[in-house]
mmCIF file of C-alpha atoms in Angstrom:
data_model
loop_
_atom_site.group_PDB
_atom_site.id
_atom_site.type_symbol
_atom_site.label_atom_id
_atom_site.label_comp_id
_atom_site.label_asym_id
_atom_site.label_seq_id
_atom_site.Cartn_x
_atom_site.Cartn_y
_atom_site.Cartn_z
ATOM 1 C CA MET A 744 -12.926 -18.913 -13.226
ATOM 2 C CA THR A 745 -15.936 -17.136 -11.846
ATOM 3 C CA ASP A 746 -16.023 -13.356 -11.768
ATOM 4 C CA THR A 747 -13.916 -12.973 -14.888
ATOM 5 C CA LYS A 748 -13.757 -9.315 -15.905
ATOM 6 C CA THR A 749 -13.826 -8.419 -19.586
ATOM 7 C CA TYR A 750 -11.877 -5.554 -21.124
ATOM 8 C CA GLY A 751 -12.097 -3.458 -24.242
ATOM 9 C CA LEU A 752 -8.797 -2.030 -25.532
ATOM 10 C CA ILE A 753 -8.647 1.334 -27.299
ATOM 11 C CA GLY A 754 -5.336 1.624 -29.158
ATOM 12 C CA ALA A 755 -3.445 -1.547 -30.069
ATOM 13 C CA GLY A 756 0.064 -0.244 -30.652
ATOM 14 C CA MET A 757 3.169 -1.075 -28.627
ATOM 15 C CA MET A 758 1.668 -0.120 -25.260
ATOM 16 C CA GLY A 759 -1.733 -1.585 -26.079
ATOM 17 C CA GLN A 760 -0.092 -4.900 -26.916
ATOM 18 C CA GLU A 761 1.829 -4.785 -23.627
ATOM 19 C CA HIS A 762 -1.500 -4.414 -21.837
ATOM 20 C CA LEU A 763 -2.823 -7.473 -23.672
ATOM 21 C CA ARG A 764 0.201 -9.615 -22.811
ATOM 22 C CA ASN A 765 -0.179 -8.764 -19.142
ATOM 23 C CA LEU A 766 -3.938 -9.261 -19.049
ATOM 24 C CA ALA A 767 -3.288 -12.743 -20.465
ATOM 25 C CA LEU A 768 -1.138 -13.491 -17.380
ATOM 26 C CA LEU A 769 -3.803 -12.367 -14.934
ATOM 27 C CA PRO A 770 -6.396 -14.973 -13.848
ATOM 28 C CA GLY A 771 -9.886 -13.571 -14.105
ATOM 29 C CA ALA A 772 -9.093 -10.937 -16.729
ATOM 30 C CA GLN A 773 -9.920 -11.262 -20.421
ATOM 31 C CA ALA A 774 -9.620 -8.863 -23.345
ATOM 32 C CA THR A 775 -12.747 -9.394 -25.446
ATOM 33 C CA ALA A 776 -12.714 -6.412 -27.809
ATOM 34 C CA LEU A 777 -10.330 -3.885 -29.295
ATOM 35 C CA PHE A 778 -10.431 -0.816 -31.477
ATOM 36 C CA ASP A 779 -7.532 0.463 -33.558
ATOM 37 C CA PRO A 780 -7.868 1.913 -37.069
ATOM 38 C CA ASP A 781 -4.429 0.598 -38.091
ATOM 39 C CA ASP A 782 -4.713 -2.877 -39.648
ATOM 40 C CA THR A 783 -1.166 -3.941 -38.778
ATOM 41 C CA MET A 784 -1.476 -3.032 -35.112
ATOM 42 C CA ALA A 785 -4.959 -4.531 -34.811
ATOM 43 C CA THR A 786 -3.852 -7.819 -36.396
ATOM 44 C CA ALA A 787 -0.864 -8.095 -34.047
ATOM 45 C CA ALA A 788 -3.094 -7.348 -31.067
ATOM 46 C CA LEU A 789 -5.705 -9.920 -32.015
ATOM 47 C CA ALA A 790 -2.982 -12.570 -32.065
ATOM 48 C CA LEU A 791 -2.323 -11.764 -28.391
ATOM 49 C CA ALA A 792 -5.984 -11.932 -27.365
ATOM 50 C CA PRO A 793 -7.602 -15.093 -28.754
ATOM 51 C CA GLY A 794 -11.343 -14.681 -28.873
ATOM 52 C CA ALA A 795 -11.263 -10.887 -28.911
ATOM 53 C CA VAL A 796 -13.133 -9.108 -31.690
ATOM 54 C CA ARG A 797 -12.082 -5.988 -33.526
ATOM 55 C CA ALA A 798 -14.504 -3.080 -33.593
ATOM 56 C CA SER A 799 -14.544 -0.690 -36.545
ATOM 57 C CA SER A 800 -15.037 2.328 -34.281
ATOM 58 C CA LEU A 801 -15.074 3.297 -30.649
ATOM 59 C CA ALA A 802 -18.857 3.659 -30.874
ATOM 60 C CA GLU A 803 -19.175 0.072 -32.115
ATOM 61 C CA MET A 804 -17.047 -1.222 -29.267
ATOM 62 C CA LEU A 805 -19.012 0.734 -26.665
ATOM 63 C CA ALA A 806 -22.164 -0.950 -27.958
ATOM 64 C CA MET A 807 -20.818 -4.429 -27.180
ATOM 65 C CA PRO A 808 -22.666 -5.618 -24.081
ATOM 66 C CA ALA A 809 -20.025 -7.908 -22.551
ATOM 67 C CA LEU A 810 -17.551 -5.280 -21.306
ATOM 68 C CA ASP A 811 -16.652 -4.580 -17.694
ATOM 69 C CA ALA A 812 -13.854 -2.046 -18.231
ATOM 70 C CA LEU A 813 -11.892 -0.132 -20.856
ATOM 71 C CA VAL A 814 -8.166 0.433 -21.351
ATOM 72 C CA ILE A 815 -7.164 3.537 -23.330
ATOM 73 C CA ALA A 816 -3.729 3.167 -24.932
ATOM 74 C CA SER A 817 -4.229 5.369 -27.977
ATOM 75 C CA PRO A 818 -1.956 8.270 -29.027
ATOM 76 C CA ASN A 819 -1.802 11.072 -26.438
ATOM 77 C CA PHE A 820 -3.827 13.599 -28.402
ATOM 78 C CA ARG A 821 -6.754 11.171 -28.726
ATOM 79 C CA HIS A 822 -7.269 10.651 -25.002
ATOM 80 C CA MET A 823 -9.484 13.661 -24.325
ATOM 81 C CA GLU A 824 -11.846 13.095 -27.252
ATOM 82 C CA GLN A 825 -12.162 9.396 -26.387
ATOM 83 C CA LEU A 826 -12.802 10.154 -22.717
ATOM 84 C CA ALA A 827 -15.567 12.532 -23.769
ATOM 85 C CA GLU A 828 -17.185 9.958 -26.080
ATOM 86 C CA ILE A 829 -17.047 7.253 -23.417
ATOM 87 C CA ALA A 830 -18.475 9.588 -20.767
ATOM 88 C CA ALA A 831 -21.361 10.557 -23.045
ATOM 89 C CA THR A 832 -22.088 7.029 -24.279
ATOM 90 C CA ARG A 833 -21.167 4.360 -21.739
ATOM 91 C CA PRO A 834 -19.057 5.413 -18.743
ATOM 92 C CA LEU A 835 -17.350 2.141 -17.840
ATOM 93 C CA PRO A 836 -14.430 1.838 -15.393
ATOM 94 C CA LEU A 837 -11.315 3.154 -17.129
ATOM 95 C CA LEU A 838 -7.591 2.517 -17.080
ATOM 96 C CA VAL A 839 -6.233 5.341 -19.232
ATOM 97 C CA GLU A 840 -2.619 5.704 -20.250
ATOM 98 C CA LYS A 841 -0.652 8.814 -19.441
ATOM 99 C CA PRO A 842 -0.736 11.654 -20.302
ATOM 100 C CA LEU A 843 -4.365 12.161 -19.381
ATOM 101 C CA TYR A 844 -4.542 15.210 -21.666
ATOM 102 C CA THR A 845 -2.124 17.304 -23.745
ATOM 103 C CA ASP A 846 -3.808 20.654 -24.454
ATOM 104 C CA PRO A 847 -4.026 22.990 -21.416
ATOM 105 C CA ALA A 848 -7.255 24.405 -22.807
ATOM 106 C CA ASP A 849 -8.852 20.994 -22.148
ATOM 107 C CA LEU A 850 -8.206 20.953 -18.406
ATOM 108 C CA PRO A 851 -11.471 22.644 -17.290
ATOM 109 C CA ARG A 852 -13.456 20.240 -19.500
ATOM 110 C CA LEU A 853 -11.492 17.289 -18.145
ATOM 111 C CA LYS A 854 -12.133 18.279 -14.533
ATOM 112 C CA ALA A 855 -15.859 18.619 -15.228
ATOM 113 C CA LEU A 856 -15.920 15.224 -16.955
ATOM 114 C CA VAL A 857 -14.137 13.545 -14.057
ATOM 115 C CA ALA A 858 -16.404 15.165 -11.470
ATOM 116 C CA ALA A 859 -19.496 13.791 -13.229
ATOM 117 C CA TYR A 860 -18.084 10.389 -14.222
ATOM 118 C CA PRO A 861 -19.972 7.650 -12.342
ATOM 119 C CA ALA A 862 -17.274 4.962 -12.582
ATOM 120 C CA PRO A 863 -13.600 4.800 -11.518
ATOM 121 C CA ILE A 864 -10.902 6.404 -13.671
ATOM 122 C CA TRP A 865 -7.406 5.026 -13.019
ATOM 123 C CA VAL A 866 -4.445 6.709 -14.761
ATOM 124 C CA ALA A 867 -1.764 4.278 -15.935
ATOM 125 C CA MET A 868 1.464 5.372 -14.252
ATOM 126 C CA GLU A 869 3.486 2.189 -14.687
ATOM 127 C CA TYR A 870 6.672 3.501 -13.082
ATOM 128 C CA ARG A 871 5.022 3.408 -9.644
ATOM 129 C CA TYR A 872 4.745 -0.367 -10.002
ATOM 130 C CA MET A 873 8.252 -1.303 -11.152
ATOM 131 C CA PRO A 874 9.499 -3.566 -8.321
ATOM 132 C CA PRO A 875 12.693 -1.571 -7.607
ATOM 133 C CA ILE A 876 10.771 1.720 -7.600
ATOM 134 C CA ALA A 877 7.982 0.228 -5.502
ATOM 135 C CA ALA A 878 10.629 -0.906 -2.988
ATOM 136 C CA PHE A 879 12.202 2.568 -3.107
ATOM 137 C CA LEU A 880 8.851 4.198 -2.364
ATOM 138 C CA ASP A 881 8.023 1.693 0.377
ATOM 139 C CA GLN A 882 11.259 2.314 2.279
ATOM 140 C CA LEU A 883 11.684 5.978 1.435
ATOM 141 C CA GLN A 884 10.581 7.589 4.687
ATOM 142 C CA ALA A 885 12.357 5.141 6.976
ATOM 143 C CA ALA A 886 15.596 5.414 5.012
ATOM 144 C CA THR A 887 15.667 9.211 4.790
ATOM 145 C CA GLY A 888 13.778 10.380 7.855
ATOM 146 C CA GLY A 889 11.789 12.631 5.546
ATOM 147 C CA VAL A 890 12.899 13.458 2.010
ATOM 148 C CA ARG A 891 14.520 16.848 1.477
ATOM 149 C CA MET A 892 16.129 16.204 -1.910
ATOM 150 C CA LEU A 893 14.861 13.884 -4.651
ATOM 151 C CA THR A 894 16.623 13.265 -7.962
ATOM 152 C CA ILE A 895 15.262 11.243 -10.876
ATOM 153 C CA ARG A 896 17.434 10.472 -13.878
ATOM 154 C CA GLU A 897 16.267 8.744 -17.037
ATOM 155 C CA HIS A 898 19.003 7.966 -19.552
ATOM 156 C CA ARG A 899 17.388 5.985 -22.321
ATOM 157 C CA PHE A 900 16.912 5.264 -26.018
ATOM 158 C CA PRO A 901 15.367 7.770 -28.465
ATOM 159 C CA PHE A 902 11.680 7.935 -29.252
ATOM 160 C CA LEU A 903 10.588 4.828 -31.142
ATOM 161 C CA ALA A 904 8.718 4.898 -34.438
ATOM 162 C CA LYS A 905 4.936 5.145 -34.016
ATOM 163 C CA VAL A 906 2.046 4.823 -36.447
ATOM 164 C CA GLY A 907 1.711 8.130 -38.267
ATOM 165 C CA ASP A 908 4.849 9.447 -36.534
ATOM 166 C CA TRP A 909 2.671 11.321 -34.056
ATOM 167 C CA ASN A 910 5.304 11.215 -31.327
ATOM 168 C CA ARG A 911 7.615 13.499 -33.316
ATOM 169 C CA PHE A 912 5.517 16.630 -32.745
ATOM 170 C CA ASN A 913 4.602 18.663 -29.659
ATOM 171 C CA ARG A 914 1.077 19.270 -30.912
ATOM 172 C CA TYR A 915 0.373 15.543 -30.598
ATOM 173 C CA THR A 916 2.466 14.590 -27.562
ATOM 174 C CA GLY A 917 2.040 17.664 -25.371
ATOM 175 C CA GLY A 918 5.847 18.026 -25.477
ATOM 176 C CA THR A 919 8.518 15.624 -24.260
ATOM 177 C CA PHE A 920 8.264 16.810 -20.648
ATOM 178 C CA VAL A 921 4.599 15.801 -20.795
ATOM 179 C CA GLU A 922 4.849 12.689 -22.958
ATOM 180 C CA LYS A 923 7.828 11.090 -21.231
ATOM 181 C CA CYS A 924 8.183 12.931 -17.967
ATOM 182 C CA CYS A 925 4.706 13.006 -16.465
ATOM 183 C CA HIS A 926 5.704 9.587 -15.029
ATOM 184 C CA PHE A 927 8.506 11.261 -13.090
ATOM 185 C CA PHE A 928 6.480 14.255 -11.989
ATOM 186 C CA ASP A 929 3.910 11.789 -10.668
ATOM 187 C CA LEU A 930 6.656 9.993 -8.743
ATOM 188 C CA MET A 931 7.819 13.302 -7.274
ATOM 189 C CA ARG A 932 4.371 14.128 -5.887
ATOM 190 C CA LEU A 933 3.959 10.604 -4.571
ATOM 191 C CA ALA A 934 7.404 10.342 -2.966
ATOM 192 C CA LEU A 935 7.283 13.773 -1.353
ATOM 193 C CA GLY A 936 3.616 13.769 -0.381
ATOM 194 C CA ALA A 937 3.555 17.415 -1.404
ATOM 195 C CA GLU A 938 2.444 19.714 -4.212
ATOM 196 C CA PRO A 939 4.758 21.599 -6.589
ATOM 197 C CA THR A 940 4.867 25.373 -6.325
ATOM 198 C CA ARG A 941 7.455 26.367 -8.935
ATOM 199 C CA ILE A 942 9.359 24.735 -11.806
ATOM 200 C CA LEU A 943 12.455 25.874 -13.675
ATOM 201 C CA ALA A 944 13.501 23.810 -16.679
ATOM 202 C CA SER A 945 16.158 23.970 -19.371
ATOM 203 C CA ALA A 946 16.793 21.829 -22.427
ATOM 204 C CA THR A 947 19.613 21.370 -24.898
ATOM 205 C CA PRO A 948 18.921 21.477 -28.647
ATOM 206 C CA PRO A 949 17.673 18.062 -29.821
ATOM 207 C CA LEU A 950 20.269 15.576 -31.009
ATOM 208 C CA ASN A 951 17.930 12.871 -32.306
ATOM 209 C CA HIS A 952 15.497 13.218 -35.215
ATOM 210 C CA ALA A 953 17.325 16.292 -36.598
ATOM 211 C CA ASP A 954 17.414 14.850 -40.121
ATOM 212 C CA GLU A 955 13.858 13.516 -40.121
ATOM 213 C CA CYS A 956 11.034 15.046 -42.115
ATOM 214 C CA TYR A 957 7.361 14.037 -42.177
ATOM 215 C CA ASP A 958 5.113 15.487 -44.884
ATOM 216 C CA GLY A 959 7.463 18.451 -45.094
ATOM 217 C CA ALA A 960 7.542 19.070 -41.338
ATOM 218 C CA ARG A 961 10.582 18.704 -39.068
ATOM 219 C CA PRO A 962 10.147 17.163 -35.603
ATOM 220 C CA ASP A 963 10.010 19.739 -32.808
ATOM 221 C CA ILE A 964 10.279 17.423 -29.783
ATOM 222 C CA LEU A 965 13.017 17.709 -27.175
ATOM 223 C CA ASP A 966 15.228 14.764 -26.236
ATOM 224 C CA ALA A 967 17.196 16.018 -23.203
ATOM 225 C CA GLY A 968 16.894 18.518 -20.408
ATOM 226 C CA TYR A 969 16.579 19.317 -16.725
ATOM 227 C CA ALA A 970 13.717 20.376 -14.476
ATOM 228 C CA ILE A 971 14.033 21.640 -10.897
ATOM 229 C CA CYS A 972 10.824 21.538 -8.888
ATOM 230 C CA GLU A 973 10.058 23.301 -5.592
ATOM 231 C CA PHE A 974 7.365 21.811 -3.338
ATOM 232 C CA ASP A 975 5.138 23.293 -0.673
ATOM 233 C CA SER A 976 6.788 21.041 1.934
ATOM 234 C CA GLY A 977 10.120 22.786 1.371
ATOM 235 C CA ALA A 978 11.570 19.766 -0.455
ATOM 236 C CA ARG A 979 13.239 20.045 -3.840
ATOM 237 C CA ALA A 980 13.253 17.568 -6.715
ATOM 238 C CA MET A 981 15.223 17.416 -9.936
ATOM 239 C CA LEU A 982 14.634 15.528 -13.165
ATOM 240 C CA GLU A 983 17.380 14.772 -15.665
ATOM 241 C CA LEU A 984 16.310 13.353 -19.030
ATOM 242 C CA CYS A 985 18.567 12.201 -21.842
ATOM 243 C CA MET A 986 17.225 10.197 -24.771
ATOM 244 C CA TYR A 987 20.546 9.370 -26.404
ATOM 245 C CA ALA A 988 22.071 7.420 -23.547
ATOM 246 C CA GLU A 989 20.881 3.899 -24.334
ATOM 247 C CA GLY A 990 24.416 2.596 -23.827
ATOM 248 C CA ALA A 991 24.019 2.949 -20.052
ATOM 249 C CA ARG A 992 23.681 -0.045 -17.725
ATOM 250 C CA TYR A 993 20.663 1.472 -15.968
ATOM 251 C CA GLN A 994 17.868 3.468 -17.542
ATOM 252 C CA GLU A 995 16.298 5.023 -14.433
ATOM 253 C CA GLU A 996 18.160 6.063 -11.290
ATOM 254 C CA LEU A 997 16.318 7.555 -8.326
ATOM 255 C CA SER A 998 17.954 9.106 -5.285
ATOM 256 C CA ALA A 999 16.320 10.522 -2.166
ATOM 257 C CA VAL A 1000 18.132 12.102 0.772
ATOM 258 C CA GLY A 1001 16.951 13.287 4.180
ATOM 259 C CA PRO A 1002 18.295 13.815 7.696
ATOM 260 C CA ALA A 1003 18.574 10.060 8.369
ATOM 261 C CA GLY A 1004 20.233 8.988 5.157
ATOM 262 C CA LYS A 1005 19.933 8.214 1.489
ATOM 263 C CA ILE A 1006 18.131 5.624 -0.638
ATOM 264 C CA GLU A 1007 18.687 4.874 -4.323
ATOM 265 C CA ALA A 1008 17.022 2.697 -6.957
ATOM 266 C CA ARG A 1009 18.588 1.639 -10.247
ATOM 267 C CA VAL A 1010 16.379 0.225 -12.975
ATOM 268 C CA PRO A 1011 17.611 -1.318 -16.248
ATOM 269 C CA GLY A 1012 15.871 -0.569 -19.516
ATOM 270 C CA PRO A 1013 13.870 -3.058 -21.583
ATOM 271 C CA GLY A 1014 15.652 -6.408 -21.800
ATOM 272 C CA ARG A 1015 15.043 -6.615 -25.560
ATOM 273 C CA PHE A 1016 17.479 -3.728 -26.042
ATOM 274 C CA TRP A 1017 20.295 -5.288 -23.988
ATOM 275 C CA PRO A 1018 23.084 -6.666 -26.254
ATOM 276 C CA ALA A 1019 23.016 -10.484 -26.167
ATOM 277 C CA ASP A 1020 26.791 -10.730 -26.237
ATOM 278 C CA LEU A 1021 26.951 -8.977 -22.840
ATOM 279 C CA GLY A 1022 25.130 -11.813 -21.130
ATOM 280 C CA ALA A 1023 22.090 -11.436 -18.894
ATOM 281 C CA PRO A 1024 20.589 -7.943 -18.537
ATOM 282 C CA PRO A 1025 21.384 -6.061 -15.321
ATOM 283 C CA THR A 1026 19.357 -6.796 -12.189
ATOM 284 C CA PRO A 1027 17.525 -3.867 -10.580
ATOM 285 C CA LEU A 1028 19.179 -2.572 -7.419
ATOM 286 C CA LEU A 1029 18.196 -0.785 -4.242
ATOM 287 C CA GLU A 1030 20.885 0.870 -2.109
ATOM 288 C CA LEU A 1031 20.398 2.234 1.397
ATOM 289 C CA SER A 1032 23.020 4.557 2.874
ATOM 290 C CA PRO A 1033 22.283 5.581 6.484
ATOM 291 C CA ARG A 1034 24.279 8.468 7.920
ATOM 292 C CA ALA A 1035 24.885 6.678 11.207
ATOM 293 C CA PRO A 1036 26.099 4.066 11.431
ATOM 294 C CA GLN A 1037 27.696 4.500 8.026
ATOM 295 C CA ARG A 1038 26.841 1.124 6.480
ATOM 296 C CA PRO A 1039 25.796 1.267 2.818
ATOM 297 C CA GLU A 1040 23.713 -1.778 1.867
ATOM 298 C CA LEU A 1041 23.133 -2.925 -1.717
ATOM 299 C CA ARG A 1042 20.127 -5.153 -2.431
ATOM 300 C CA GLU A 1043 19.102 -6.869 -5.649
ATOM 301 C CA ILE A 1044 15.411 -6.557 -6.584
ATOM 302 C CA PRO A 1045 14.900 -9.280 -9.203
ATOM 303 C CA VAL A 1046 11.824 -9.273 -11.431
ATOM 304 C CA ASP A 1047 9.936 -12.381 -12.532
ATOM 305 C CA PRO A 1048 11.275 -13.319 -16.012
ATOM 306 C CA THR A 1049 7.741 -14.005 -17.246
ATOM 307 C CA LEU A 1050 6.738 -10.456 -16.384
ATOM 308 C CA LEU A 1051 9.898 -9.040 -17.947
ATOM 309 C CA ALA A 1052 9.019 -10.821 -21.182
ATOM 310 C CA ALA A 1053 5.504 -9.358 -21.162
ATOM 311 C CA GLY A 1054 6.566 -5.735 -21.659
ATOM 312 C CA ASP A 1055 9.111 -2.969 -21.354
ATOM 313 C CA HIS A 1056 8.309 -1.781 -17.819
ATOM 314 C CA ASN A 1057 10.024 -4.281 -15.506
ATOM 315 C CA GLY A 1058 6.827 -6.112 -14.649
ATOM 316 C CA ALA A 1059 4.981 -2.935 -13.685
ATOM 317 C CA THR A 1060 2.109 -3.349 -16.133
ATOM 318 C CA PHE A 1061 1.152 -6.693 -14.568
ATOM 319 C CA TYR A 1062 1.139 -5.310 -11.019
ATOM 320 C CA GLN A 1063 -0.831 -2.281 -12.153
ATOM 321 C CA HIS A 1064 -3.460 -4.477 -13.818
ATOM 322 C CA ARG A 1065 -3.662 -6.713 -10.768
ATOM 323 C CA ALA A 1066 -4.488 -3.698 -8.616
ATOM 324 C CA PHE A 1067 -7.001 -2.400 -11.193
ATOM 325 C CA LEU A 1068 -8.688 -5.818 -11.260
ATOM 326 C CA ASP A 1069 -9.026 -5.623 -7.464
ATOM 327 C CA LEU A 1070 -10.867 -2.340 -8.004
ATOM 328 C CA LEU A 1071 -13.218 -3.910 -10.549
ATOM 329 C CA ARG A 1072 -13.985 -6.715 -8.109
ATOM 330 C CA GLY A 1073 -14.718 -4.336 -5.267
ATOM 331 C CA GLN A 1074 -11.642 -5.374 -3.293
ATOM 332 C CA ARG A 1075 -10.510 -1.760 -3.223
ATOM 333 C CA THR A 1076 -12.783 1.273 -3.267
ATOM 334 C CA THR A 1077 -10.795 3.914 -5.137
ATOM 335 C CA PRO A 1078 -8.149 4.033 -7.885
ATOM 336 C CA GLU A 1079 -4.578 4.034 -6.623
ATOM 337 C CA VAL A 1080 -3.682 6.597 -9.307
ATOM 338 C CA THR A 1081 -6.512 9.086 -9.600
ATOM 339 C CA ALA A 1082 -7.512 11.378 -12.417
ATOM 340 C CA GLU A 1083 -6.225 14.251 -10.283
ATOM 341 C CA ASP A 1084 -2.841 12.525 -10.054
ATOM 342 C CA GLY A 1085 -2.930 12.297 -13.836
ATOM 343 C CA TRP A 1086 -3.749 15.915 -14.549
ATOM 344 C CA ARG A 1087 -1.354 17.294 -11.935
ATOM 345 C CA ALA A 1088 1.536 15.375 -13.506
ATOM 346 C CA VAL A 1089 0.593 16.872 -16.881
ATOM 347 C CA GLU A 1090 0.414 20.364 -15.363
ATOM 348 C CA MET A 1091 3.990 19.925 -14.151
ATOM 349 C CA GLY A 1092 5.112 18.765 -17.588
ATOM 350 C CA LEU A 1093 3.423 21.707 -19.279
ATOM 351 C CA ALA A 1094 5.055 24.057 -16.780
ATOM 352 C CA ALA A 1095 8.461 22.573 -17.621
ATOM 353 C CA GLN A 1096 7.778 23.012 -21.342
ATOM 354 C CA ARG A 1097 6.756 26.628 -20.750
ATOM 355 C CA SER A 1098 9.863 27.305 -18.647
ATOM 356 C CA ILE A 1099 12.073 25.900 -21.414
ATOM 357 C CA ALA A 1100 10.322 28.082 -23.989
ATOM 358 C CA THR A 1101 10.573 31.305 -21.948
ATOM 359 C CA GLY A 1102 13.734 30.745 -19.929
ATOM 360 C CA LEU A 1103 11.775 31.695 -16.788
ATOM 361 C CA PRO A 1104 10.524 29.749 -13.777
ATOM 362 C CA VAL A 1105 6.812 28.949 -13.804
ATOM 363 C CA SER A 1106 4.677 29.257 -10.686
ATOM 364 C CA LEU A 1107 2.128 26.497 -10.246
ATOM 365 C CA VAL A 1108 0.397 28.517 -7.545
ATOM 366 C CA GLN A 1109 -0.438 31.680 -9.490
ATOM 367 C CA ASP A 1110 0.420 31.320 -13.170
ATOM 368 C CA PRO A 1111 -1.844 29.542 -15.636
ATOM 369 C CA VAL A 1112 0.180 26.808 -17.289
ATOM 370 C CA GLU A 1113 0.187 27.377 -20.999
ATOM 371 C CA ILE A 1114 2.224 25.989 -23.838
ATOM 372 C CA SER A 1115 1.979 26.648 -27.521
ATOM 373 C CA ALA A 1116 2.667 23.878 -29.988
#
């Protein structure tokens, strides 16, 4: 195919490998290089990208001439330093995994970097692209007549094992309400078309990882909690997270209500975790419940089995890459998920972490958002 775009992958762990599987499904996209210091992860990734070469450093990969774009899927705490190196060396178009940053002290530097960056930066917010959530967002305004209340629930499995166990510690993840929940804060801003003004959050003591110890240190991450968010439109949104609820039929459940009615989306978790003896995994659902006439309607939103097999995000990674490829080809002019979208979602997560730590609501209008690891 003509106009094939070539990609360099930074970070070849679970999410990096999902990116490679989906790039392989996309005509006109080819992963040609990758960098990951872990031999096991790099070897597994190379098996998914025939013809790709492994670089020994980010600098070595940036020196490879045949690259059109970069995908950053490294651990959270590496994103800022890698963004800075890329910006200073070779500012290619970027698809960078969430969270965009983890340390609030880095936000001014990040904003300056983004303002000067000469190429597009697209933040990977896969949940926007899950077919049932995309349908939810598409029909949201018509179904509700304007959202007044939005609820997002994620009941899922515990944190998985990662190389170096980095995801067990706030200093590396930014905190669970950043690491996991910036997806949901992004969805809140998108669904409501408004900006948050205040967040109040509360968390129960962790249930998972209590008996774990890494080099003498106990994990300090949260695994359940609530966040209530007020928006400048007058709408309210609530997040409920529980990471010891993998026995549930659906992993994500979204509900929006307004003067015209209610709309809900129900999304199953990764198919590889569904018990085989229970038969086929659940099908995603969309339910519309108008106030008048009172006629609830349940719709199935099936996902292509090939896309389901390519990752853990209900086909979202493929649709995200397809849109990013359109950007690289000039078929769209701006990223669909901007760097500002990325940092605002992190700000909300940091505010939730701060509220949990202090027991107080956090203003996103006046208060600086700070969190200590």
